[in-house]
Structures are given as structure tokens and as C-alpha cells.
Coordinates of N, CA, C and O in Angstrom, one line a residue:
X884 N -33.9 45.4 -79.4 CA -32.7 44.9 -79.0 C -31.9 46.1 -78.9 O -31.9 47.1 -79.4
X885 N -31.0 46.1 -77.9 CA -29.9 47.2 -77.8 C -28.8 47.1 -78.7 O -28.6 45.9 -78.9
X886 N -28.3 48.2 -79.2 CA -27.1 48.2 -80.0 C -25.8 48.1 -79.0 O -26.0 48.2 -77.6
X887 N -24.7 47.8 -79.5 CA -23.4 47.6 -78.8 C -23.4 48.8 -77.9 O -23.0 48.6 -76.7
X888 N -23.4 49.9 -78.3 CA -22.9 51.2 -77.7 C -23.9 51.4 -76.3 O -23.4 51.8 -75.3
X889 N -25.3 51.2 -76.7 CA -26.1 51.5 -75.6 C -26.0 50.3 -74.5 O -26.6 50.1 -73.4
X890 N -25.3 49.3 -74.9 CA -25.1 48.0 -73.9 C -23.9 48.3 -72.9 O -23.5 47.5 -71.9
X891 N -23.1 49.2 -73.4 CA -22.0 49.3 -72.4 C -22.2 50.3 -71.0 O -22.9 51.2 -71.1
X892 N -21.6 49.8 -70.1 CA -21.9 50.2 -68.8 C -20.6 50.5 -68.3 O -19.5 49.9 -68.2
X893 N -20.3 51.8 -67.8 CA -19.0 52.2 -67.3 C -19.2 52.7 -65.4 O -19.9 53.4 -65.1
X894 N -18.1 52.3 -65.0 CA -17.9 52.7 -63.5 C -16.4 53.1 -63.4 O -15.5 52.8 -64.0
X895 N -16.3 54.4 -62.9 CA -15.2 55.1 -62.6 C -14.8 55.0 -61.2 O -15.5 55.1 -60.4
X896 N -13.4 55.1 -61.1 CA -12.9 54.9 -59.8 C -11.4 55.6 -59.8 O -10.8 55.5 -60.6
X897 N -11.0 56.0 -58.3 CA -9.7 56.1 -58.2 C -9.1 55.0 -57.4 O -9.5 54.5 -56.4
X898 N -8.0 54.5 -57.9 CA -7.4 53.5 -57.1 C -6.8 53.7 -55.7 O -5.9 54.7 -55.6
X899 N -7.4 53.1 -54.9 CA -7.1 53.3 -53.3 C -5.8 52.5 -53.1 O -5.4 51.5 -53.6
X900 N -5.1 53.2 -52.1 CA -3.9 52.6 -51.6 C -4.0 51.3 -51.2 O -3.2 50.0 -51.1
X901 N -5.1 50.7 -50.6 CA -5.6 49.3 -50.2 C -5.5 48.5 -51.2 O -5.4 47.1 -51.2
X902 N -5.6 48.8 -52.6 CA -5.4 48.0 -53.6 C -4.1 47.5 -54.2 O -3.9 46.7 -55.2
X903 N -3.1 48.0 -53.6 CA -1.7 48.0 -54.1 C -1.1 46.7 -53.4 O -1.3 46.3 -52.2
X904 N -0.6 45.9 -54.3 CA 0.4 44.9 -53.7 C 1.8 45.0 -53.5 O 2.3 46.1 -53.4
X905 N 2.6 43.9 -53.0 CA 3.8 44.2 -52.6 C 4.8 44.5 -53.9 O 5.8 44.8 -53.6
X906 N 4.4 44.4 -54.9 CA 4.9 44.8 -56.4 C 4.7 46.2 -56.6 O 5.3 46.9 -57.7
X907 N 3.9 47.0 -55.8 CA 3.8 48.3 -56.0 C 2.7 48.8 -56.9 O 2.5 49.9 -57.3
X908 N 2.0 47.9 -57.4 CA 0.9 48.3 -58.3 C -0.3 47.5 -57.9 O -0.5 46.8 -57.0
X909 N -1.5 47.5 -58.7 CA -2.8 47.1 -58.4 C -2.6 45.6 -58.1 O -2.3 44.9 -59.2
X910 N -2.9 45.0 -57.2 CA -3.3 43.7 -57.0 C -4.3 42.8 -58.0 O -5.2 43.5 -58.2
X911 N -3.8 41.6 -58.4 CA -4.9 41.1 -59.3 C -6.4 40.7 -58.7 O -7.3 40.9 -59.6
X912 N -6.6 40.5 -57.5 CA -7.7 40.3 -57.1 C -8.6 41.6 -57.1 O -9.8 41.7 -57.2
X913 N -8.0 42.9 -56.9 CA -8.6 44.1 -57.0 C -9.5 44.0 -58.6 O -10.7 44.5 -58.5
X914 N -8.8 43.8 -59.6 CA -9.4 43.6 -60.8 C -10.6 42.8 -60.9 O -11.7 43.4 -61.5
X915 N -10.5 41.7 -60.4 CA -11.7 40.8 -60.3 C -12.8 41.5 -59.5 O -14.0 41.4 -60.1
X916 N -12.7 42.1 -58.4 CA -13.6 42.9 -57.6 C -14.2 43.9 -58.5 O -15.5 44.0 -58.4
X917 N -13.3 44.7 -59.2 CA -14.0 45.8 -60.0 C -14.8 45.3 -61.0 O -15.9 45.7 -61.2
X918 N -14.4 44.2 -61.6 CA -15.2 43.6 -62.8 C -16.6 43.0 -62.2 O -17.6 43.4 -62.7
X919 N -16.7 42.4 -60.9 CA -18.0 42.1 -60.5 C -18.7 43.5 -60.0 O -20.0 43.3 -60.1
X920 N -18.1 44.4 -59.4 CA -18.6 45.6 -59.1 C -19.5 46.2 -60.4 O -20.7 46.6 -60.4
X921 N -18.8 46.5 -61.6 CA -19.4 46.9 -62.6 C -20.3 46.1 -63.0 O -21.5 46.5 -63.7
X922 N -20.4 44.7 -63.1 CA -21.3 44.0 -63.7 C -22.6 44.0 -62.9 O -23.7 43.9 -63.5
X923 N -22.4 43.9 -61.6 CA -23.7 44.0 -60.9 C -24.2 45.3 -61.0 O -25.4 45.5 -61.1
X924 N -23.7 46.6 -61.2 CA -24.2 47.8 -61.4 C -24.8 47.8 -62.7 O -25.9 48.5 -62.8
X925 N -24.3 47.2 -63.8 CA -24.9 47.3 -64.9 C -26.1 46.4 -64.9 O -27.3 47.0 -65.5
X926 N -26.0 45.4 -64.2 CA -27.2 44.3 -64.1 C -28.6 45.0 -63.3 O -29.4 45.1 -63.7
X927 N -28.2 45.8 -62.3 CA -29.2 46.7 -61.6 C -29.7 47.7 -62.5 O -31.0 47.9 -62.5
X928 N -28.8 48.4 -63.3 CA -29.3 49.8 -64.3 C -30.5 49.0 -65.2 O -31.3 49.6 -65.7
X929 N -30.2 47.7 -65.6 CA -31.2 47.1 -66.5 C -32.5 46.8 -65.9 O -33.2 46.4 -66.7
X930 N -32.6 46.8 -64.5 CA -33.8 46.5 -63.7 C -34.1 45.0 -63.7 O -35.1 44.5 -63.3
X931 N -32.8 44.3 -63.8 CA -32.9 42.8 -63.8 C -33.1 42.1 -62.5 O -33.3 40.9 -62.3
X932 N -32.7 42.9 -61.3 CA -32.5 42.3 -60.0 C -33.9 41.6 -59.5 O -34.1 40.4 -59.0
X933 N -35.0 42.3 -59.6 CA -36.3 41.8 -59.3 C -36.9 40.8 -60.1 O -37.3 39.8 -59.6
X934 N -36.4 40.8 -61.2 CA -36.8 39.7 -62.5 C -36.1 38.6 -62.0 O -36.8 37.3 -62.1
X935 N -34.7 38.8 -61.9 CA -34.2 37.5 -61.2 C -34.8 36.6 -59.9 O -34.9 35.5 -59.7
X936 N -35.0 37.5 -58.9 CA -35.6 37.3 -57.6 C -36.8 36.4 -58.0 O -37.3 35.6 -57.4
X937 N -37.7 37.1 -58.8 CA -38.9 36.6 -59.3 C -38.7 35.0 -59.9 O -39.7 34.5 -59.9
X938 N -37.9 35.0 -60.6 CA -37.5 33.6 -61.2 C -36.7 32.5 -60.2 O -36.6 31.6 -60.7
X939 N -36.7 33.1 -59.0 CA -36.1 32.2 -58.0 C -34.7 31.8 -58.5 O -34.3 30.4 -58.7
X940 N -33.7 32.7 -59.0 CA -32.5 32.3 -59.6 C -31.6 33.5 -59.3 O -31.8 34.3 -58.5
X941 N -30.3 33.0 -59.4 CA -29.4 33.9 -59.2 C -28.3 33.9 -60.2 O -28.2 32.8 -61.0
X942 N -27.1 34.8 -60.3 CA -26.1 34.4 -61.4 C -24.7 34.1 -60.5 O -24.5 34.6 -59.5
X943 N -24.1 33.1 -60.9 CA -22.6 32.9 -60.4 C -21.8 32.7 -61.4 O -21.9 32.5 -62.7
X944 N -20.5 33.1 -61.1 CA -19.4 33.0 -62.0 C -18.9 31.6 -62.1 O -18.6 30.8 -61.5
X945 N -18.7 31.2 -63.3 CA -18.2 30.0 -63.7 C -16.7 30.2 -64.1 O -15.9 29.4 -63.7
X946 N -16.3 31.3 -64.7 CA -14.8 31.6 -65.2 C -14.5 33.0 -65.3 O -15.5 33.8 -65.7
X947 N -13.4 33.5 -64.8 CA -13.0 34.8 -65.1 C -11.7 34.7 -65.9 O -10.9 33.8 -65.6
X948 N -11.4 35.7 -66.8 CA -10.1 35.7 -67.7 C -9.6 37.1 -67.6 O -10.5 37.9 -68.0
X949 N -8.5 37.5 -67.5 CA -8.2 39.0 -67.4 C -6.6 38.8 -68.0 O -5.8 37.9 -67.9
X950 N -6.6 39.8 -68.9 CA -5.3 40.1 -69.8 C -4.9 41.4 -69.4 O -5.5 42.5 -69.7
X951 N -3.9 41.4 -68.5 CA -3.0 42.6 -68.3 C -2.2 43.3 -69.2 O -1.3 42.6 -69.8
X952 N -2.3 44.3 -69.7 CA -1.6 45.3 -70.5 C -0.7 46.2 -70.0 O 0.5 46.1 -70.6
X953 N -1.0 46.9 -68.8 CA -0.2 47.8 -68.3 C -0.7 47.8 -66.8 O -1.8 47.6 -66.3
X954 N 0.6 48.1 -65.9 CA 0.2 48.0 -64.3 C -0.8 49.4 -64.1 O -0.7 50.5 -64.7
X955 N -1.4 49.5 -62.9 CA -2.2 50.6 -62.6 C -1.4 50.7 -61.2 O -1.1 49.9 -60.5
X956 N -1.6 52.0 -60.6 CA -1.0 52.5 -59.4 C -2.1 53.2 -58.5 O -3.1 53.8 -59.0
X957 N -1.8 53.5 -57.1 CA -2.4 54.1 -56.4 C -2.5 55.6 -57.0 O -1.8 56.0 -57.4
X958 N -3.9 56.0 -56.9 CA -4.1 57.3 -57.2 C -4.7 57.4 -58.7 O -5.2 58.6 -59.2
X959 N -4.4 56.2 -59.6 CA -5.0 56.5 -61.0 C -6.4 56.5 -61.0 O -7.1 55.8 -60.2
X960 N -6.8 57.3 -61.9 CA -8.3 57.5 -62.3 C -8.6 56.3 -63.4 O -7.9 56.5 -64.5
X961 N -9.4 55.3 -63.1 CA -9.6 54.1 -63.9 C -11.2 54.1 -64.4 O -12.0 54.6 -63.7
X962 N -11.4 54.0 -65.6 CA -12.7 53.7 -66.4 C -12.9 52.1 -66.6 O -12.1 51.6 -67.3
X963 N -13.8 51.5 -66.0 CA -14.2 50.1 -66.2 C -15.5 49.9 -66.9 O -16.5 50.3 -66.6
X964 N -15.3 49.5 -68.0 CA -16.5 49.4 -69.0 C -16.9 47.8 -69.1 O -16.0 46.9 -69.2
X965 N -18.2 47.6 -69.1 CA -18.6 46.3 -69.4 C -19.7 46.2 -70.4 O -20.5 47.2 -70.4
X966 N -19.9 45.0 -70.8 CA -21.2 44.9 -71.8 C -21.2 43.3 -71.9 O -20.4 42.5 -71.6
X967 N -22.6 42.9 -72.1 CA -22.8 41.4 -72.3 C -22.7 41.1 -73.9 O -23.2 41.7 -74.7
X968 N -21.7 40.3 -74.0 CA -21.3 39.9 -75.1 C -22.2 38.9 -75.8 O -22.5 38.9 -76.7
X969 N -22.7 37.8 -74.9 CA -23.4 36.8 -75.5 C -24.4 36.3 -74.1 O -24.3 36.3 -73.2
X970 N -25.6 35.8 -74.5 CA -26.4 35.1 -74.0 C -27.0 33.8 -74.5 O -27.4 33.9 -75.5
X971 N -26.7 32.8 -74.0 CA -27.2 31.5 -74.4 C -28.3 31.0 -73.6 O -29.1 31.6 -72.8
X972 N -28.4 29.7 -73.5 CA -29.4 29.1 -73.0 C -29.3 29.3 -71.2 O -30.4 29.7 -70.6
X973 N -28.3 29.0 -70.6 CA -28.2 29.3 -69.1 C -27.0 29.9 -68.9 O -26.6 30.3 -67.7
X974 N -26.1 30.6 -70.1 CA -24.9 31.2 -69.6 C -24.9 32.6 -70.5 O -25.5 32.8 -71.4
X975 N -24.0 33.4 -69.7 CA -24.0 34.7 -70.3 C -22.6 35.0 -70.3 O -21.8 34.9 -69.2
X976 N -21.8 35.7 -71.3 CA -20.6 36.1 -71.4 C -20.4 37.6 -71.2 O -21.4 38.1 -72.0
X977 N -19.6 38.0 -70.4 CA -19.6 39.5 -70.1 C -18.1 39.9 -70.3 O -17.3 39.2 -69.9
X978 N -18.1 41.1 -70.9 CA -16.7 41.6 -71.5 C -16.4 42.8 -70.6 O -17.3 43.3 -70.3
X979 N -15.0 43.2 -70.5 CA -14.6 44.2 -69.6 C -13.5 44.8 -70.3 O -12.5 44.0 -70.9
X980 N -13.3 46.0 -70.2 CA -12.1 46.8 -70.7 C -11.8 47.8 -69.3 O -12.7 48.5 -68.9
X981 N -10.7 47.9 -69.0 CA -10.2 48.9 -68.0 C -9.1 49.8 -68.6 O -8.2 49.6 -69.2
X982 N -9.5 51.1 -68.5 CA -8.6 52.2 -69.0 C -8.3 53.0 -68.0 O -9.1 53.4 -67.1
X983 N -7.1 53.8 -68.3 CA -6.5 54.9 -67.6 C -6.3 55.7 -68.7 O -5.6 55.8 -69.5
X984 N -7.2 57.0 -68.6 CA -7.4 57.7 -69.8 C -7.9 57.1 -70.9 O -8.7 56.2 -71.0
X985 N -7.0 57.4 -72.1 CA -7.4 56.5 -73.4 C -6.5 55.1 -73.6 O -6.6 54.6 -74.4
X986 N -5.7 55.0 -72.3 CA -4.8 53.7 -72.5 C -5.5 52.5 -71.7 O -5.8 52.4 -70.8
X987 N -5.7 51.4 -72.8 CA -6.1 50.2 -72.3 C -5.2 49.4 -71.3 O -4.0 49.1 -71.7
X988 N -5.6 49.2 -70.0 CA -4.5 48.7 -69.1 C -4.8 47.1 -68.9 O -3.9 46.4 -68.4
X989 N -6.0 46.8 -69.1 CA -6.8 45.3 -69.0 C -7.9 45.2 -69.7 O -8.6 46.1 -69.7
X990 N -8.1 43.8 -69.9 CA -9.3 43.6 -70.6 C -9.7 42.0 -69.8 O -8.7 41.3 -69.7
X991 N -11.0 41.8 -69.9 CA -11.3 40.5 -69.4 C -12.7 40.0 -69.8 O -13.5 40.6 -70.5
X992 N -13.0 39.0 -69.3 CA -14.4 38.3 -69.6 C -14.7 37.4 -68.6 O -13.8 36.8 -67.9
X993 N -15.9 37.4 -68.2 CA -16.4 36.4 -67.2 C -17.6 35.7 -67.7 O -18.4 36.2 -68.5
X994 N -17.6 34.3 -67.7 CA -18.9 33.3 -68.0 C -19.6 33.4 -66.9 O -19.2 32.9 -65.8
X995 N -20.9 34.1 -67.0 CA -21.8 33.7 -65.7 C -23.0 32.7 -66.0 O -23.3 32.5 -67.4
X996 N -23.3 32.0 -65.0 CA -24.2 30.9 -65.2 C -25.5 31.3 -64.4 O -25.4 31.8 -63.2
X997 N -26.6 31.2 -65.1 CA -28.1 31.6 -64.3 C -28.4 30.2 -63.6 O -28.5 29.0 -64.2
X998 N -28.6 30.4 -62.3 CA -28.8 29.2 -61.5 C -30.1 29.4 -60.8 O -30.7 30.5 -60.3
X999 N -30.9 28.2 -60.6 CA -32.1 28.1 -59.9 C -31.7 28.2 -58.5 O -31.0 27.2 -58.1
X1000 N -32.3 28.9 -57.8 CA -31.9 28.8 -56.2 C -32.4 27.9 -55.5 O -32.0 27.6 -54.3
X1001 N -33.4 27.3 -56.0 CA -34.1 26.2 -55.2 C -33.4 24.9 -55.4 O -33.1 24.1 -54.6
X1002 N -32.8 24.6 -56.7 CA -32.2 23.4 -57.2 C -30.6 23.4 -57.0 O -29.9 22.5 -56.9
X1003 N -30.0 24.5 -57.2 CA -28.9 24.9 -57.3 C -28.1 24.4 -58.8 O -27.0 24.4 -59.1
X1004 N -29.2 24.3 -59.6 CA -28.9 23.8 -61.1 C -28.7 25.0 -62.2 O -29.8 26.0 -61.8
X1005 N -28.1 24.9 -63.0 CA -28.3 26.1 -64.2 C -29.9 26.0 -64.7 O -30.7 24.9 -64.7
X1006 N -30.4 27.2 -65.1 CA -31.8 27.4 -65.5 C -31.9 28.2 -66.7 O -30.8 29.1 -66.8
X1007 N -32.8 27.9 -67.5 CA -32.8 28.5 -68.8 C -33.1 30.3 -68.4 O -33.6 30.5 -67.5
X1008 N -32.2 31.2 -69.2 CA -32.3 32.7 -69.0 C -33.6 33.0 -69.7 O -34.0 32.4 -70.8
X1009 N -34.4 33.7 -68.8 CA -35.6 34.3 -69.5 C -35.6 35.1 -70.9 O -34.6 35.8 -71.1
X1010 N -36.3 34.7 -71.9 CA -36.4 35.3 -73.0 C -36.6 36.9 -73.0 O -35.8 37.5 -73.8
X1011 N -37.2 37.4 -72.1 CA -37.2 38.7 -71.8 C -35.8 39.4 -71.5 O -35.5 40.5 -71.7
X1012 N -35.1 38.8 -70.8 CA -33.6 39.1 -70.3 C -33.0 39.2 -71.9 O -32.1 40.0 -72.3
X1013 N -32.9 38.1 -72.5 CA -32.2 37.9 -73.6 C -32.5 38.9 -74.7 O -31.7 39.5 -75.6
X1014 N -33.8 39.4 -74.6 CA -34.3 40.4 -75.6 C -33.9 41.8 -75.4 O -33.8 42.6 -76.3
X1015 N -33.3 42.0 -74.5 CA -32.8 43.4 -73.9 C -31.3 43.7 -74.4 O -30.8 44.7 -74.2
X1016 N -30.5 42.6 -75.0 CA -29.3 42.8 -75.4 C -29.2 42.3 -76.7 O -29.7 41.3 -77.0
X1017 N -28.1 42.9 -77.1 CA -27.8 42.6 -78.7 C -26.8 41.5 -78.3 O -25.5 41.8 -78.0
X1018 N -26.9 40.0 -78.9 CA -26.1 38.9 -78.7 C -25.6 38.7 -79.8 O -25.2 37.5 -80.1
X1019 N -25.6 39.4 -80.9 CA -25.2 39.0 -82.2 C -23.7 38.7 -82.4 O -23.1 38.2 -83.5
X1020 N -22.9 39.5 -81.7 CA -21.3 39.3 -81.8 C -20.8 39.6 -80.5 O -21.1 40.1 -79.8
X1021 N -19.6 38.8 -80.4 CA -18.8 39.0 -79.0 C -17.5 39.8 -79.7 O -16.8 39.5 -80.3
X1022 N -17.4 41.2 -78.9 CA -16.2 41.9 -79.4 C -15.0 41.2 -78.9 O -14.8 40.5 -78.0

């Protein structure tokens, strides 16, 4: 099993002007997009894409939750961290933190469901995937 620190994956980016809304700060939709991007990058870094295809499965989001702490602006350098907090029968909860330098500006979570691509129904997450993450606690 991986410990918490080895389970964290980080994406860094500079906020583009296209992410700014009419209020002059990052649009809410951009945060969801970044959460998805870092989740996919983490998933691919674990080597799970091929395993998922072999299982005739995919992951779909059941829900997203974001709590905004501070606004972000064009030109800000952000660090988006993610880790898998839990894996259960057919669902996985992924946590996120978005930082500007050492300042937490947002945190969130997504509940993902492992889906059988043939039936469109939830499918049991393979034990091999579960064994790669520490699911003992949700931060």
C-alpha cells in the first residue's frame, strides 16, 4: 500500500486570462476542469488506464464539491494537489487542494464511480487498484 505522501499528485499551472470571469477572478468552471485534469494525470501516472480498458470500464463523476477560500487571478501560479482518499466497492473519493504559494485558495472532492462500459452500470473496482492506495483515512 502507498502511504499518504506518495499518493499525492501535483499539477502546476499559471492562470490564463481565459479562465477569468466577469468578477475579475477565476471562473468556478475552471476549478472543476483543473480538478479533472489533475485526477486524470494522477490516474495515468499510476498506470491504470490500460487496466481500466481491459476491465471494459471507465470512471464517471457522481459529484463535485469545492470550497473557495480565496480568489485566484490571471497570472497566478497555482499548485493543484490530489489524492485518493477512499476506494469502496464501486466508488472512489478523490480530494484536492489548490494553493497559490503556501496559501490554500480552494479545496474540494469528487466522488467517482467505476462504470462497466458495456452495461453502463457501476462495477466493482478491481482489488489490484485498491491495493495501490492507502484507503485507511480521508483527510
